[in-house]
Coordinates of C-alpha atoms in Angstrom, one line a residue:
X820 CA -41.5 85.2 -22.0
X821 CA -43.7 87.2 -24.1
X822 CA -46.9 85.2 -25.5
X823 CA -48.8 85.4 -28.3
X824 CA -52.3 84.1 -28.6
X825 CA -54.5 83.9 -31.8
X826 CA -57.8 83.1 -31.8
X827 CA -60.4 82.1 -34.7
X828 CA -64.0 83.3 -34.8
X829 CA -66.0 81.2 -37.0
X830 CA -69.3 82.2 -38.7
X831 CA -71.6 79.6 -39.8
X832 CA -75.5 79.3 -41.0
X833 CA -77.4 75.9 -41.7
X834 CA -78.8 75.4 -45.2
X835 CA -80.4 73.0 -47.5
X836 CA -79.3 71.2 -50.8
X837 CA -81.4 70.3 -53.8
X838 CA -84.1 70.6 -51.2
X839 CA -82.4 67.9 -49.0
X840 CA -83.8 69.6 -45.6
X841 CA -80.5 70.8 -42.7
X842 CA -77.2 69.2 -43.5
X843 CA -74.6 69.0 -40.7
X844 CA -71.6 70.9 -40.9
X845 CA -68.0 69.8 -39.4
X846 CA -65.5 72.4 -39.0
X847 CA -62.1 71.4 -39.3
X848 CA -59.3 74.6 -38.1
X849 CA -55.6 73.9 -39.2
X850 CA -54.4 76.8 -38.0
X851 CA -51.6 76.2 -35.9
X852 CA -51.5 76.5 -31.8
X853 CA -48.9 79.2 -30.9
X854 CA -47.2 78.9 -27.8
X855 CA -44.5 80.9 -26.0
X856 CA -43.3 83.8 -28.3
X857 CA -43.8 82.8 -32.4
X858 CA -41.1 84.5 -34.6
X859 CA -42.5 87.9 -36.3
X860 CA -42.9 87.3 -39.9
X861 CA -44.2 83.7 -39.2
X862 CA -47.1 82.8 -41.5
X863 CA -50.4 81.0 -39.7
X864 CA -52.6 79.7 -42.1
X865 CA -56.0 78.1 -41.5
X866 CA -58.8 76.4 -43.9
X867 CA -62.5 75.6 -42.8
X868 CA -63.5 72.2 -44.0
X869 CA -67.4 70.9 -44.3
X870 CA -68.4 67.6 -45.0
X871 CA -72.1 66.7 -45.7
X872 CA -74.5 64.2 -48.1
X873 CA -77.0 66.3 -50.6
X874 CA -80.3 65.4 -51.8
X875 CA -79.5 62.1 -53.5
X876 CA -77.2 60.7 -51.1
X877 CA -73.8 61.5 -52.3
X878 CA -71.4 62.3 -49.5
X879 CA -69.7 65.7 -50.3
X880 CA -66.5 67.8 -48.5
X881 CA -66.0 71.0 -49.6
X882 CA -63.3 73.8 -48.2
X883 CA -63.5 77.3 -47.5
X884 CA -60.6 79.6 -48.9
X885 CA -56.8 79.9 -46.8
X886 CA -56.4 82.9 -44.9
X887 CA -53.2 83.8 -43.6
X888 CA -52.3 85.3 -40.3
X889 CA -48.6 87.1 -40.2
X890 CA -47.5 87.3 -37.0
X891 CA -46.0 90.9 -36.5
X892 CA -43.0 91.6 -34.5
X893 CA -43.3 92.4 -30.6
X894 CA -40.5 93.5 -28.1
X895 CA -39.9 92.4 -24.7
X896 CA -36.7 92.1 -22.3
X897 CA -35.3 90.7 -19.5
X898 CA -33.0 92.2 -17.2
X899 CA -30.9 90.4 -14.5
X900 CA -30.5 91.2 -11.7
X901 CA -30.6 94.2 -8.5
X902 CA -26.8 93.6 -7.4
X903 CA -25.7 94.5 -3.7
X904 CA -21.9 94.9 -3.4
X905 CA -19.4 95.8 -0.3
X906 CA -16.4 97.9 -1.8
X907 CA -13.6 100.4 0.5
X908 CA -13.8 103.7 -0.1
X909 CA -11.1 104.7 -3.0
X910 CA -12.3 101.8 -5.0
X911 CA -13.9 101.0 -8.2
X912 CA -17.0 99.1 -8.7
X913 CA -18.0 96.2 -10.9
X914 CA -21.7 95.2 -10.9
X915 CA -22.6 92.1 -13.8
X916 CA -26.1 92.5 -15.4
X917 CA -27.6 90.1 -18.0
X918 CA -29.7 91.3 -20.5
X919 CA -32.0 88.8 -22.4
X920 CA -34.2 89.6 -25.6
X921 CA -37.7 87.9 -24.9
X922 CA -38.9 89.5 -27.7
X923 CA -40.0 87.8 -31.2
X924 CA -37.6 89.0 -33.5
X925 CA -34.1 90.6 -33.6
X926 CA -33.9 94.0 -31.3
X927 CA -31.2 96.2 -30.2
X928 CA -31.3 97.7 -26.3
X929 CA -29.8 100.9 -25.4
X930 CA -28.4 101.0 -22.0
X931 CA -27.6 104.0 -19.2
X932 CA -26.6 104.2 -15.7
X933 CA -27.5 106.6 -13.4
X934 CA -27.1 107.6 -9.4
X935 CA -30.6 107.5 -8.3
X936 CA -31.0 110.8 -6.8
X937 CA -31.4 111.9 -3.1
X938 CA -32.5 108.3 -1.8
X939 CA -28.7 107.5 -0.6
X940 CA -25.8 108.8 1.0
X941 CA -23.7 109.5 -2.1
X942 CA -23.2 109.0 -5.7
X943 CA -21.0 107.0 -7.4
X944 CA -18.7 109.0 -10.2
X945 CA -17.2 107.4 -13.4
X946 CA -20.2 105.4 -14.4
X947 CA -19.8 103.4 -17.1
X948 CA -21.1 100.2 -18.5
X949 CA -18.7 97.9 -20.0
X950 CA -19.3 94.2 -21.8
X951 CA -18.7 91.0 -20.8
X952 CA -19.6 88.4 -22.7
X953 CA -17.2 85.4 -20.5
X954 CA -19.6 86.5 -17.7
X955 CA -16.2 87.0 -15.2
X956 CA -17.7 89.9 -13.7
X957 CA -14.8 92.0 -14.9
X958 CA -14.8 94.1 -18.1
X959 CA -13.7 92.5 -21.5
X960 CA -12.4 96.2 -22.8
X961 CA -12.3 99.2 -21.4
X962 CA -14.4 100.7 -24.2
X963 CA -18.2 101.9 -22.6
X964 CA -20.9 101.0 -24.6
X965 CA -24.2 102.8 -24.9
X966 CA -26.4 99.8 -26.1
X967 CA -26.2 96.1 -26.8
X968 CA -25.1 94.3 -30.7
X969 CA -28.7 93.4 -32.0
X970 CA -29.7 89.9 -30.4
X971 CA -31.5 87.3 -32.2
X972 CA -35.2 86.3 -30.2
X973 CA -33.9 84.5 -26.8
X974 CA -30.2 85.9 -27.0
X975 CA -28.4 87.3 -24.3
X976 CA -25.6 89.9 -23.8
X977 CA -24.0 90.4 -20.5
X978 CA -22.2 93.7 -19.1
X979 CA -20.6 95.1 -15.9
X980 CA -21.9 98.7 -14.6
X981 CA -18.8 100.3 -13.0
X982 CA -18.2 103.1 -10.6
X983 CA -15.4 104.7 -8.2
X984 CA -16.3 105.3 -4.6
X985 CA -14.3 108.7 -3.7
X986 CA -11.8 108.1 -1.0
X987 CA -12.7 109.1 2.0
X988 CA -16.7 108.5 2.1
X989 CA -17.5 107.4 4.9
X990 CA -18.1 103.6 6.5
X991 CA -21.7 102.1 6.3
X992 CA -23.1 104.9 3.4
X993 CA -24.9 103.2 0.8
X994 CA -24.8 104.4 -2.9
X995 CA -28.1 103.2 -5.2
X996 CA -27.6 103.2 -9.0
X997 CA -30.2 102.7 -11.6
X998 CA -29.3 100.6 -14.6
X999 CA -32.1 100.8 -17.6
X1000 CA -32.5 99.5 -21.0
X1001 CA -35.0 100.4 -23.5
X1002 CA -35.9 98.3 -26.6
X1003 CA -35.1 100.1 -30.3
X1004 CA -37.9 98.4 -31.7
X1005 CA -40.4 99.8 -29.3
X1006 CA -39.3 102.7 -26.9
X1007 CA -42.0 101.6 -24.4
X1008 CA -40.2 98.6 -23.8
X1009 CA -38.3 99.0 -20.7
X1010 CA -36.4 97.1 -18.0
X1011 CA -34.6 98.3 -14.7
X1012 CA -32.4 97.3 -12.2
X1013 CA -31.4 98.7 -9.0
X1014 CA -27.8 97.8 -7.7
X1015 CA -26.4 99.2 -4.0
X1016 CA -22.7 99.8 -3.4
X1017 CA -22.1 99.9 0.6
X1018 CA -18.8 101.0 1.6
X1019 CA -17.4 99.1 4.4
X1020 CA -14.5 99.7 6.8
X1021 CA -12.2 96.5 7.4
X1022 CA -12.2 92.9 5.4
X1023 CA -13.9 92.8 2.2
X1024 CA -13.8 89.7 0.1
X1025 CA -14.8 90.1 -3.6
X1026 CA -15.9 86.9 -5.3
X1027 CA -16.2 86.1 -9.1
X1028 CA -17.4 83.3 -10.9
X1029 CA -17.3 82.1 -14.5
X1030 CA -17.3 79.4 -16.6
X1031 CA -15.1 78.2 -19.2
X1032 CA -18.5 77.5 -21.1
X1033 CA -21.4 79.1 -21.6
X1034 CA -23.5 77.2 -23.9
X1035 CA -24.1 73.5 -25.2
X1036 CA -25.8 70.3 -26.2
X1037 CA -27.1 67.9 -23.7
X1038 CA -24.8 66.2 -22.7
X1039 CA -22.2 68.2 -22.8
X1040 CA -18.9 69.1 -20.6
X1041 CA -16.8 69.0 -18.9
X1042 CA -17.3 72.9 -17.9
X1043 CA -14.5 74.7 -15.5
X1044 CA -16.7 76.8 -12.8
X1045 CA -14.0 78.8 -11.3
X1046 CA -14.1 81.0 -8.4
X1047 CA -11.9 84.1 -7.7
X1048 CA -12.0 85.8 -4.4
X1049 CA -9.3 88.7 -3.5
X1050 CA -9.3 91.1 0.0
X1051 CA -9.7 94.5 -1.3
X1052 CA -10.6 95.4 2.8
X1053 CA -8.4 97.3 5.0
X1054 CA -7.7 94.5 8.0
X1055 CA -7.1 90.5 7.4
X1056 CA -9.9 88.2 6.2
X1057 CA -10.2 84.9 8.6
X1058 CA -12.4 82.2 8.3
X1059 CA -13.5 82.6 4.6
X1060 CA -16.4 80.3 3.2
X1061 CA -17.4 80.4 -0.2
X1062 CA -20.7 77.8 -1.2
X1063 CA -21.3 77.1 -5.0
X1064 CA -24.6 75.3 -5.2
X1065 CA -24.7 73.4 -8.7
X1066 CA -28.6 73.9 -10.2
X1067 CA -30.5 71.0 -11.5
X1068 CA -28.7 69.8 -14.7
X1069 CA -24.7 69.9 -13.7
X1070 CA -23.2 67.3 -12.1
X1071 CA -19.4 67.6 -10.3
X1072 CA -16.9 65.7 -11.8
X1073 CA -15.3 63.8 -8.9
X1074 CA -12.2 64.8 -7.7
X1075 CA -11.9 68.2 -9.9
X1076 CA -11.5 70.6 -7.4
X1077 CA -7.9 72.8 -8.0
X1078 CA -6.0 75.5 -5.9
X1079 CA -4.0 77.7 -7.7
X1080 CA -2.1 79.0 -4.4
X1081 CA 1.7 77.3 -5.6
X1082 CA 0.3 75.9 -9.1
X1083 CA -2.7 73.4 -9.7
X1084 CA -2.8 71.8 -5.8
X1085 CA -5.6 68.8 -6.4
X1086 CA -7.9 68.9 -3.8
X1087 CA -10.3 65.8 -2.1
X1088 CA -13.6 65.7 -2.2
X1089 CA -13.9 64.3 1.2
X1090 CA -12.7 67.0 3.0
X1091 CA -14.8 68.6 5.9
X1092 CA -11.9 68.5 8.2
X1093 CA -9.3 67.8 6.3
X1094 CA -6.9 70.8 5.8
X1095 CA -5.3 70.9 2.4
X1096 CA -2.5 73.1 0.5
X1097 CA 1.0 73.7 1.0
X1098 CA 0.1 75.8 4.1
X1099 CA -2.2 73.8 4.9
X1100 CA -4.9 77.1 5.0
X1101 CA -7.4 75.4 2.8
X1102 CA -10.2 73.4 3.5
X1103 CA -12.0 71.8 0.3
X1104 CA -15.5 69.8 0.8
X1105 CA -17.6 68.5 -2.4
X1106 CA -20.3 66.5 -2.9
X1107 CA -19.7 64.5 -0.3
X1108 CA -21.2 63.3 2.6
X1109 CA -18.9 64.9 5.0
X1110 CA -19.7 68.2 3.6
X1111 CA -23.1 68.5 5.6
X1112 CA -21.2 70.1 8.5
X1113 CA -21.3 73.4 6.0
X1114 CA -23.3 76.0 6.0
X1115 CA -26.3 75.8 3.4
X1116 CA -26.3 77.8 0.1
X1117 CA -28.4 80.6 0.4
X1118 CA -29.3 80.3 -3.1
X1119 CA -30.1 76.4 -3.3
X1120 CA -33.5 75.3 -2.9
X1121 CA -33.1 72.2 -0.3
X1122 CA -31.8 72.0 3.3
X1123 CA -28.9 69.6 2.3
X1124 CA -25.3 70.7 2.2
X1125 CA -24.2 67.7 0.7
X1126 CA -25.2 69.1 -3.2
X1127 CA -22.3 71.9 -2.7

């Protein structure tokens, strides 16, 4: 986040009153602390105070005039995150980026996609950027955009980059796209990310998660988390594991898990070796202590399997 810090310098000489002799002064500042990123067009104000007794005694505060600080407008942006995806050659891409303005007032981004030169094996063709704001990884229209709405100070926007891999291209080449966004309200304001497309020959499970929420009070909830996984691959996928790690802040409901393979099959928590679904091809563990026979997260910041 972008920070703003003002500082007062304070002038001050000692004098004398009705031939009193030195006089203390006390200073009192109410200017207020910033912290973080203050709004542009915010007004500071501060006031000098002095307090003292003259000549005969009398105890005397007087004030220096306000002066007012207006707190001009600064741009600054986040941009989440470098993306590494598996795809077979013939298909299209989609890679999810999050932008955030960390600025201090209302900015608009523009955005562009481009194959980054001669560092890889190939370029991807079709690039496009497309938003999506229910974060499914998947584009809400089919319309490309050039550059975000205007976001408010801490607003975010989120998009998909997509790209076709030509049929053909061969197994284990590796594609590198840069996608950069540069502020309106101050074109030396820029993020990038770099995102690698590596075409694979054989299984390839694509996974995509969203939420049927993406904002609220504290408490709040219950929020869906669902996760969609497809075999765009050439061969049979066996053996597939997919890990959510909940950060700090959710809690699972117990007992929420769902299958859509024949409807809404309900799955148990406790289920480490216990194989679930119609087929029987489904094994659900959550929160539970059976589940620390799992593999860890690779995102989560502990050692324990149980928290997945």
């Amino acid at each position: 986040m972008a920070s703003t810090t003002l500082r007062v310098s304070v002038r001050y000489s000692l004098f004398s009153v009705s031939g009193a002799g030195v006089i203390a002064l006390l200073l009192f500042f109410l200017a207020s602390v910033v912290y973080g990123a203050t709004p542009a067009g915010t007004v500071i104000k501060n006031q000098a105070s002095a307090s003292y007794r003259d000549g005969d005694g009398v105890y005397r505060v007087t004030t220096s005039n306000i002066v007012e600080t207006l707190i001009q407008q600064v741009a600054a942006v986040q941009l989440s995150q470098d993306q590494t995806r598996m795809v077979v050659a013939g298909r299209q891409v989609y890679l999810s980026h999050t932008l955030t303005n960390t600025g201090n007032g209302a900015d608009t981004f523009d955005l562009t996609v481009n194959n980054n030169g001669a560092s890889d094996d190939f370029d991807l063709t079709n690039l496009a950027i497309y938003p999506d704001m229910n974060q499914d990884g998947q584009p809400d229209v089919f319309v490309p955009v050039s550059s975000t709405p205007t976001l408010a100070m801490q607003e975010s926007w989120s998009f998909v980059v997509a790209g076709l891999v030509a049929p053909g291209t061969p197994a284990a080449d590796t594609a590198i796209i840069q996608v950069a966004t540069v502020s309106q309200f101050s074109s030396a304001v820029v993020a990038v990310n770099l995102d690698t497309v590596t075409v694979a020959d054989g299984a390839v499970i694509e996974v995509d998660k969203s939420l049927s929420g993406t904002s609220g009070s504290s408490p709040d909830g219950p929020i869906t988390v669902t996760l969609s996984y497809r075999n765009v691959g050439t061969q049979a996928a066996q053996n597939v594991v997919l890990i959510d790690a909940l950060p700090a802040g959710m809690q699972y409901v117990s007992d929420s898990g769902r299958w859509n393979e024949a409807g809404a099959i309900v799955l148990t928590d406790s289920g480490a070796s216990d194989i679930q679904g119609s087929t029987g091809s489904i094994i659900y563990c959550a929160y539970d202590t059976s589940c620390n026979s799992l593999p860890e997260a690779d995102a989560d910041s502990d050692g324990d399997s149980v928290n997945q």
